[in-house]
mmCIF file of C-alpha atoms in Angstrom:
data_model
loop_
_atom_site.group_PDB
_atom_site.id
_atom_site.type_symbol
_atom_site.label_atom_id
_atom_site.label_comp_id
_atom_site.label_asym_id
_atom_site.label_seq_id
_atom_site.Cartn_x
_atom_site.Cartn_y
_atom_site.Cartn_z
ATOM 1 C CA UNK A 139 336.441 119.372 156.008
ATOM 2 C CA UNK A 140 339.124 119.500 153.272
ATOM 3 C CA UNK A 141 340.750 116.354 154.649
ATOM 4 C CA UNK A 142 342.672 118.024 157.479
ATOM 5 C CA UNK A 143 343.736 116.070 160.524
ATOM 6 C CA UNK A 144 345.741 117.151 163.526
ATOM 7 C CA UNK A 145 347.663 115.002 165.968
ATOM 8 C CA UNK A 146 347.654 114.668 168.827
ATOM 9 C CA UNK A 147 344.227 116.073 169.669
ATOM 10 C CA UNK A 148 345.107 116.530 173.310
ATOM 11 C CA UNK A 149 348.474 116.724 175.036
ATOM 12 C CA UNK A 150 349.705 117.539 178.513
ATOM 13 C CA UNK A 151 353.403 118.200 178.853
ATOM 14 C CA UNK A 152 355.819 119.693 181.336
ATOM 15 C CA UNK A 153 357.596 123.008 181.098
ATOM 16 C CA UNK A 154 360.880 122.733 179.234
ATOM 17 C CA UNK A 155 360.020 119.671 177.158
ATOM 18 C CA UNK A 156 359.918 119.750 173.350
ATOM 19 C CA UNK A 157 356.549 119.248 171.678
ATOM 20 C CA UNK A 158 355.680 118.656 168.033
ATOM 21 C CA UNK A 159 352.195 119.008 166.624
ATOM 22 C CA UNK A 160 351.348 117.572 163.248
ATOM 23 C CA UNK A 161 348.933 118.782 160.611
ATOM 24 C CA UNK A 162 348.132 116.520 157.699
ATOM 25 C CA UNK A 163 346.099 117.295 154.582
ATOM 26 C CA UNK A 164 344.979 114.983 151.816
ATOM 27 C CA UNK A 165 344.310 117.474 148.998
ATOM 28 C CA UNK A 166 347.810 118.841 148.204
ATOM 29 C CA UNK A 167 347.057 122.501 148.874
ATOM 30 C CA UNK A 168 350.035 124.829 148.782
ATOM 31 C CA UNK A 169 349.190 127.045 151.739
ATOM 32 C CA UNK A 170 349.065 125.760 155.318
ATOM 33 C CA UNK A 171 348.771 127.730 158.547
ATOM 34 C CA UNK A 172 349.239 127.275 162.284
ATOM 35 C CA UNK A 173 347.168 129.398 164.680
ATOM 36 C CA UNK A 174 346.708 129.472 168.404
ATOM 37 C CA UNK A 175 343.439 130.488 170.037
ATOM 38 C CA UNK A 176 343.220 131.939 173.521
ATOM 39 C CA UNK A 177 340.367 133.645 175.381
ATOM 40 C CA UNK A 178 340.393 137.362 174.749
ATOM 41 C CA UNK A 179 342.899 137.088 171.896
ATOM 42 C CA UNK A 180 341.055 135.171 169.264
ATOM 43 C CA UNK A 181 342.938 133.321 166.557
ATOM 44 C CA UNK A 182 346.536 134.436 166.109
ATOM 45 C CA UNK A 183 348.817 133.303 163.328
ATOM 46 C CA UNK A 184 352.017 131.556 164.427
ATOM 47 C CA UNK A 185 353.616 130.486 161.134
ATOM 48 C CA UNK A 186 352.447 129.626 157.671
ATOM 49 C CA UNK A 187 353.796 127.818 154.641
ATOM 50 C CA UNK A 188 353.344 128.532 150.949
ATOM 51 C CA UNK A 189 355.072 125.418 149.679
ATOM 52 C CA UNK A 190 357.503 122.657 150.566
ATOM 53 C CA UNK A 191 360.348 124.209 152.583
ATOM 54 C CA UNK A 192 358.770 127.682 152.193
ATOM 55 C CA UNK A 193 357.585 129.159 155.465
ATOM 56 C CA UNK A 194 357.070 132.575 157.018
ATOM 57 C CA UNK A 195 356.376 133.996 160.448
ATOM 58 C CA UNK A 196 353.082 135.178 161.809
ATOM 59 C CA UNK A 197 352.378 137.614 164.606
ATOM 60 C CA UNK A 198 353.210 135.249 167.510
ATOM 61 C CA UNK A 199 356.107 133.149 166.180
ATOM 62 C CA UNK A 200 358.523 133.497 169.121
ATOM 63 C CA UNK A 201 359.133 130.114 170.771
ATOM 64 C CA UNK A 202 357.800 128.170 167.775
ATOM 65 C CA UNK A 203 359.381 126.642 164.699
ATOM 66 C CA UNK A 204 357.827 124.867 161.732
ATOM 67 C CA UNK A 205 358.842 122.500 159.017
ATOM 68 C CA UNK A 206 357.282 121.370 155.767
ATOM 69 C CA UNK A 207 359.221 118.629 154.015
ATOM 70 C CA UNK A 208 356.181 117.238 152.202
ATOM 71 C CA UNK A 209 353.140 118.996 150.753
ATOM 72 C CA UNK A 210 350.776 117.088 152.982
ATOM 73 C CA UNK A 211 352.446 117.648 156.361
ATOM 74 C CA UNK A 212 353.106 120.845 158.316
ATOM 75 C CA UNK A 213 354.773 120.403 161.698
ATOM 76 C CA UNK A 214 354.758 122.893 164.555
ATOM 77 C CA UNK A 215 357.474 122.505 167.195
ATOM 78 C CA UNK A 216 357.748 124.076 170.598
ATOM 79 C CA UNK A 217 361.447 123.649 171.327
ATOM 80 C CA UNK A 218 361.032 124.145 175.070
ATOM 81 C CA UNK A 219 357.414 124.427 176.110
ATOM 82 C CA UNK A 220 356.346 127.156 178.525
ATOM 83 C CA UNK A 221 353.096 127.625 180.425
ATOM 84 C CA UNK A 222 352.273 130.615 178.206
ATOM 85 C CA UNK A 223 352.040 128.185 175.295
ATOM 86 C CA UNK A 224 349.072 126.429 176.857
ATOM 87 C CA UNK A 225 346.436 126.965 174.191
ATOM 88 C CA UNK A 226 344.306 125.410 171.495
ATOM 89 C CA UNK A 227 346.228 125.086 168.251
ATOM 90 C CA UNK A 228 344.498 125.042 164.893
ATOM 91 C CA UNK A 229 345.926 124.118 161.537
ATOM 92 C CA UNK A 230 344.338 125.460 158.360
ATOM 93 C CA UNK A 231 344.754 125.136 154.620
ATOM 94 C CA UNK A 232 343.864 127.566 151.871
ATOM 95 C CA UNK A 233 342.423 126.221 148.704
ATOM 96 C CA UNK A 234 344.385 127.356 145.674
ATOM 97 C CA UNK A 235 341.788 129.122 143.585
ATOM 98 C CA UNK A 236 343.097 132.679 143.637
ATOM 99 C CA UNK A 237 344.325 135.427 145.911
ATOM 100 C CA UNK A 238 341.364 135.649 148.252
ATOM 101 C CA UNK A 239 340.567 132.072 149.099
ATOM 102 C CA UNK A 240 338.900 130.926 152.236
ATOM 103 C CA UNK A 241 340.676 128.811 154.811
ATOM 104 C CA UNK A 242 339.610 125.409 156.091
ATOM 105 C CA UNK A 243 340.490 124.456 159.620
ATOM 106 C CA UNK A 244 341.398 121.231 161.327
ATOM 107 C CA UNK A 245 339.747 120.035 164.541
ATOM 108 C CA UNK A 246 342.377 121.575 166.822
ATOM 109 C CA UNK A 247 344.917 120.342 169.386
ATOM 110 C CA UNK A 248 344.485 121.253 173.020
ATOM 111 C CA UNK A 249 347.922 121.631 174.596
ATOM 112 C CA UNK A 250 348.458 122.058 178.312
ATOM 113 C CA UNK A 251 351.913 122.904 179.643
ATOM 114 C CA UNK A 252 352.232 122.308 183.370
ATOM 115 C CA UNK B 176 349.491 148.030 163.253
ATOM 116 C CA UNK B 177 346.225 146.629 161.967
ATOM 117 C CA UNK B 178 343.487 146.223 164.543
ATOM 118 C CA UNK B 179 340.241 144.276 164.263
ATOM 119 C CA UNK B 180 337.409 144.880 166.722
ATOM 120 C CA UNK B 181 334.312 142.816 167.283
ATOM 121 C CA UNK B 182 331.835 143.253 170.108
ATOM 122 C CA UNK B 183 333.102 140.984 172.859
ATOM 123 C CA UNK B 184 329.734 140.920 174.577
ATOM 124 C CA UNK B 185 327.409 138.124 173.582
ATOM 125 C CA UNK B 186 324.440 138.994 171.423
ATOM 126 C CA UNK B 187 321.194 137.435 172.626
ATOM 127 C CA UNK B 188 318.192 137.520 170.322
ATOM 128 C CA UNK B 189 314.874 135.798 169.908
ATOM 129 C CA UNK B 190 314.275 133.196 167.238
ATOM 130 C CA UNK B 191 312.944 134.719 164.021
ATOM 131 C CA UNK B 192 314.625 138.084 164.531
ATOM 132 C CA UNK B 193 317.565 139.438 162.541
ATOM 133 C CA UNK B 194 320.961 139.268 164.196
ATOM 134 C CA UNK B 195 323.499 141.943 163.271
ATOM 135 C CA UNK B 196 327.164 141.606 164.189
ATOM 136 C CA UNK B 197 329.759 144.318 163.729
ATOM 137 C CA UNK B 198 333.413 144.203 162.683
ATOM 138 C CA UNK B 199 335.529 147.359 162.729
ATOM 139 C CA UNK B 200 339.081 147.613 161.484
ATOM 140 C CA UNK B 201 341.655 150.372 161.843
ATOM 141 C CA UNK B 202 345.008 151.439 160.457
ATOM 142 C CA UNK B 203 344.649 149.824 157.067
ATOM 143 C CA UNK B 204 342.338 149.094 154.166
ATOM 144 C CA UNK B 205 341.880 145.379 153.497
ATOM 145 C CA UNK B 206 341.148 144.299 149.962
ATOM 146 C CA UNK B 207 338.628 141.743 151.203
ATOM 147 C CA UNK B 208 337.105 140.418 154.375
ATOM 148 C CA UNK B 209 335.835 136.992 155.397
ATOM 149 C CA UNK B 210 333.373 135.795 158.024
ATOM 150 C CA UNK B 211 333.632 132.474 159.847
ATOM 151 C CA UNK B 212 331.461 130.549 162.273
ATOM 152 C CA UNK B 213 332.954 128.642 165.195
ATOM 153 C CA UNK B 214 331.134 126.172 167.409
ATOM 154 C CA UNK B 215 332.532 125.208 170.839
ATOM 155 C CA UNK B 216 335.414 122.742 170.584
ATOM 156 C CA UNK B 217 335.645 122.968 166.810
ATOM 157 C CA UNK B 218 337.630 124.854 164.210
ATOM 158 C CA UNK B 219 336.184 127.873 162.398
ATOM 159 C CA UNK B 220 334.100 127.297 159.291
ATOM 160 C CA UNK B 221 334.098 129.726 156.353
ATOM 161 C CA UNK B 222 330.811 131.484 155.608
ATOM 162 C CA UNK B 223 331.251 134.440 153.258
ATOM 163 C CA UNK B 224 333.888 136.572 151.539
ATOM 164 C CA UNK B 225 333.327 140.165 150.426
ATOM 165 C CA UNK B 226 335.709 142.289 148.362
ATOM 166 C CA UNK B 227 336.399 145.992 148.807
ATOM 167 C CA UNK B 228 334.527 146.865 145.619
ATOM 168 C CA UNK B 229 331.407 144.980 146.763
ATOM 169 C CA UNK B 230 328.944 146.740 149.020
ATOM 170 C CA UNK B 231 326.929 143.662 149.888
ATOM 171 C CA UNK B 232 327.072 139.881 149.562
ATOM 172 C CA UNK B 233 324.284 137.399 150.302
ATOM 173 C CA UNK B 234 324.094 133.676 150.882
ATOM 174 C CA UNK B 235 320.753 132.197 151.894
ATOM 175 C CA UNK B 236 319.850 133.878 155.218
ATOM 176 C CA UNK B 237 323.242 135.537 155.538
ATOM 177 C CA UNK B 238 324.161 139.028 154.379
ATOM 178 C CA UNK B 239 327.465 140.846 154.696
ATOM 179 C CA UNK B 240 328.168 144.500 153.993
ATOM 180 C CA UNK B 241 331.525 146.183 153.610
ATOM 181 C CA UNK B 242 331.812 149.948 154.136
ATOM 182 C CA UNK B 243 335.355 151.030 153.320
ATOM 183 C CA UNK B 244 334.628 154.615 154.379
ATOM 184 C CA UNK B 245 333.477 153.625 157.855
ATOM 185 C CA UNK B 246 336.051 150.785 157.945
ATOM 186 C CA UNK B 247 333.308 148.435 159.003
ATOM 187 C CA UNK B 248 331.637 145.188 157.997
ATOM 188 C CA UNK B 249 328.211 144.122 159.197
ATOM 189 C CA UNK B 250 327.088 140.489 159.281
ATOM 190 C CA UNK B 251 323.353 139.819 159.296
ATOM 191 C CA UNK B 252 321.462 136.594 159.903
ATOM 192 C CA UNK B 253 317.780 136.938 159.024
ATOM 193 C CA UNK B 254 315.061 134.731 160.485
ATOM 194 C CA UNK B 255 317.552 133.504 163.067
ATOM 195 C CA UNK B 256 317.256 130.013 164.511
ATOM 196 C CA UNK B 257 318.638 128.409 167.685
ATOM 197 C CA UNK B 258 320.985 126.425 165.404
ATOM 198 C CA UNK B 259 322.626 129.734 164.451
ATOM 199 C CA UNK B 260 323.970 130.036 168.004
ATOM 200 C CA UNK B 261 327.773 130.121 167.713
ATOM 201 C CA UNK B 262 330.711 132.511 167.731
ATOM 202 C CA UNK B 263 331.188 134.500 164.543
ATOM 203 C CA UNK B 264 334.647 135.666 163.521
ATOM 204 C CA UNK B 265 335.533 138.500 161.206
ATOM 205 C CA UNK B 266 338.780 138.100 159.233
ATOM 206 C CA UNK B 267 340.085 140.814 156.940
ATOM 207 C CA UNK B 268 343.086 139.998 154.793
ATOM 208 C CA UNK B 269 346.445 140.754 156.311
ATOM 209 C CA UNK B 270 347.154 144.105 154.731
ATOM 210 C CA UNK B 271 350.327 145.524 153.189
ATOM 211 C CA UNK B 272 349.295 143.784 149.974
ATOM 212 C CA UNK B 273 349.922 140.455 151.699
ATOM 213 C CA UNK B 274 346.859 138.453 150.828
ATOM 214 C CA UNK B 275 348.501 135.257 152.092
ATOM 215 C CA UNK B 276 347.293 135.978 155.600
ATOM 216 C CA UNK B 277 344.104 136.776 157.468
ATOM 217 C CA UNK B 278 343.789 138.743 160.696
ATOM 218 C CA UNK B 279 341.023 137.358 162.900
ATOM 219 C CA UNK B 280 338.876 139.334 165.286
ATOM 220 C CA UNK B 281 338.150 137.891 168.711
ATOM 221 C CA UNK B 282 334.618 136.999 167.649
ATOM 222 C CA UNK B 283 331.105 137.720 168.853
ATOM 223 C CA UNK B 284 329.052 134.995 170.482
ATOM 224 C CA UNK B 285 325.471 134.824 169.230
ATOM 225 C CA UNK B 286 322.779 133.110 171.281
ATOM 226 C CA UNK B 287 319.372 132.618 169.658
ATOM 227 C CA UNK B 288 316.556 131.778 172.060
ATOM 228 C CA UNK B 289 313.396 129.889 171.017
#
């Protein structure tokens, strides 16, 4: 499982509150990703990181920010949660063996915004 | 923009038969394409990667083809088993020479009956 953990695994929060999800890896891989998965939309990339303090946007980045101050941790923040951000969030890493490496996913965080 | 299409209808087949899943992409030419398996409540798991210059790739009972003319990849599971029941995701690389990212299809659910 490439040593990926996500916390919390489940969270219910109210509209307008800030939420931070954490992804932690134990193998020091450079690339880390945050996705959300919704019925009918599949997995969509929110943000990704290619090193400490190096991040870039994905296709659904509005309303989300990320930070990576250490190799092992990639944080996803919803500054002011909305009901449309109710989803399952997956973190992934890419093993650094070349340009076409596979991704390994964490167990997911189920977030409900009421 | 790039578009990935997988059959949203579930594929139901009998144990022992060959399952064939389709992935079509439009508006770009990915340099490689990956296939993942996802079980309910879990993150996707990498299965196979095929490059644009490879017509076919095999791994045990799995076979993937990549037709760059048709802009299509086929994923085959031979001698299917009930344990193969899952959702299978197609993921070409992100395009525009950006191999940092994958674009995931919505997945096809496979159900293998004894």
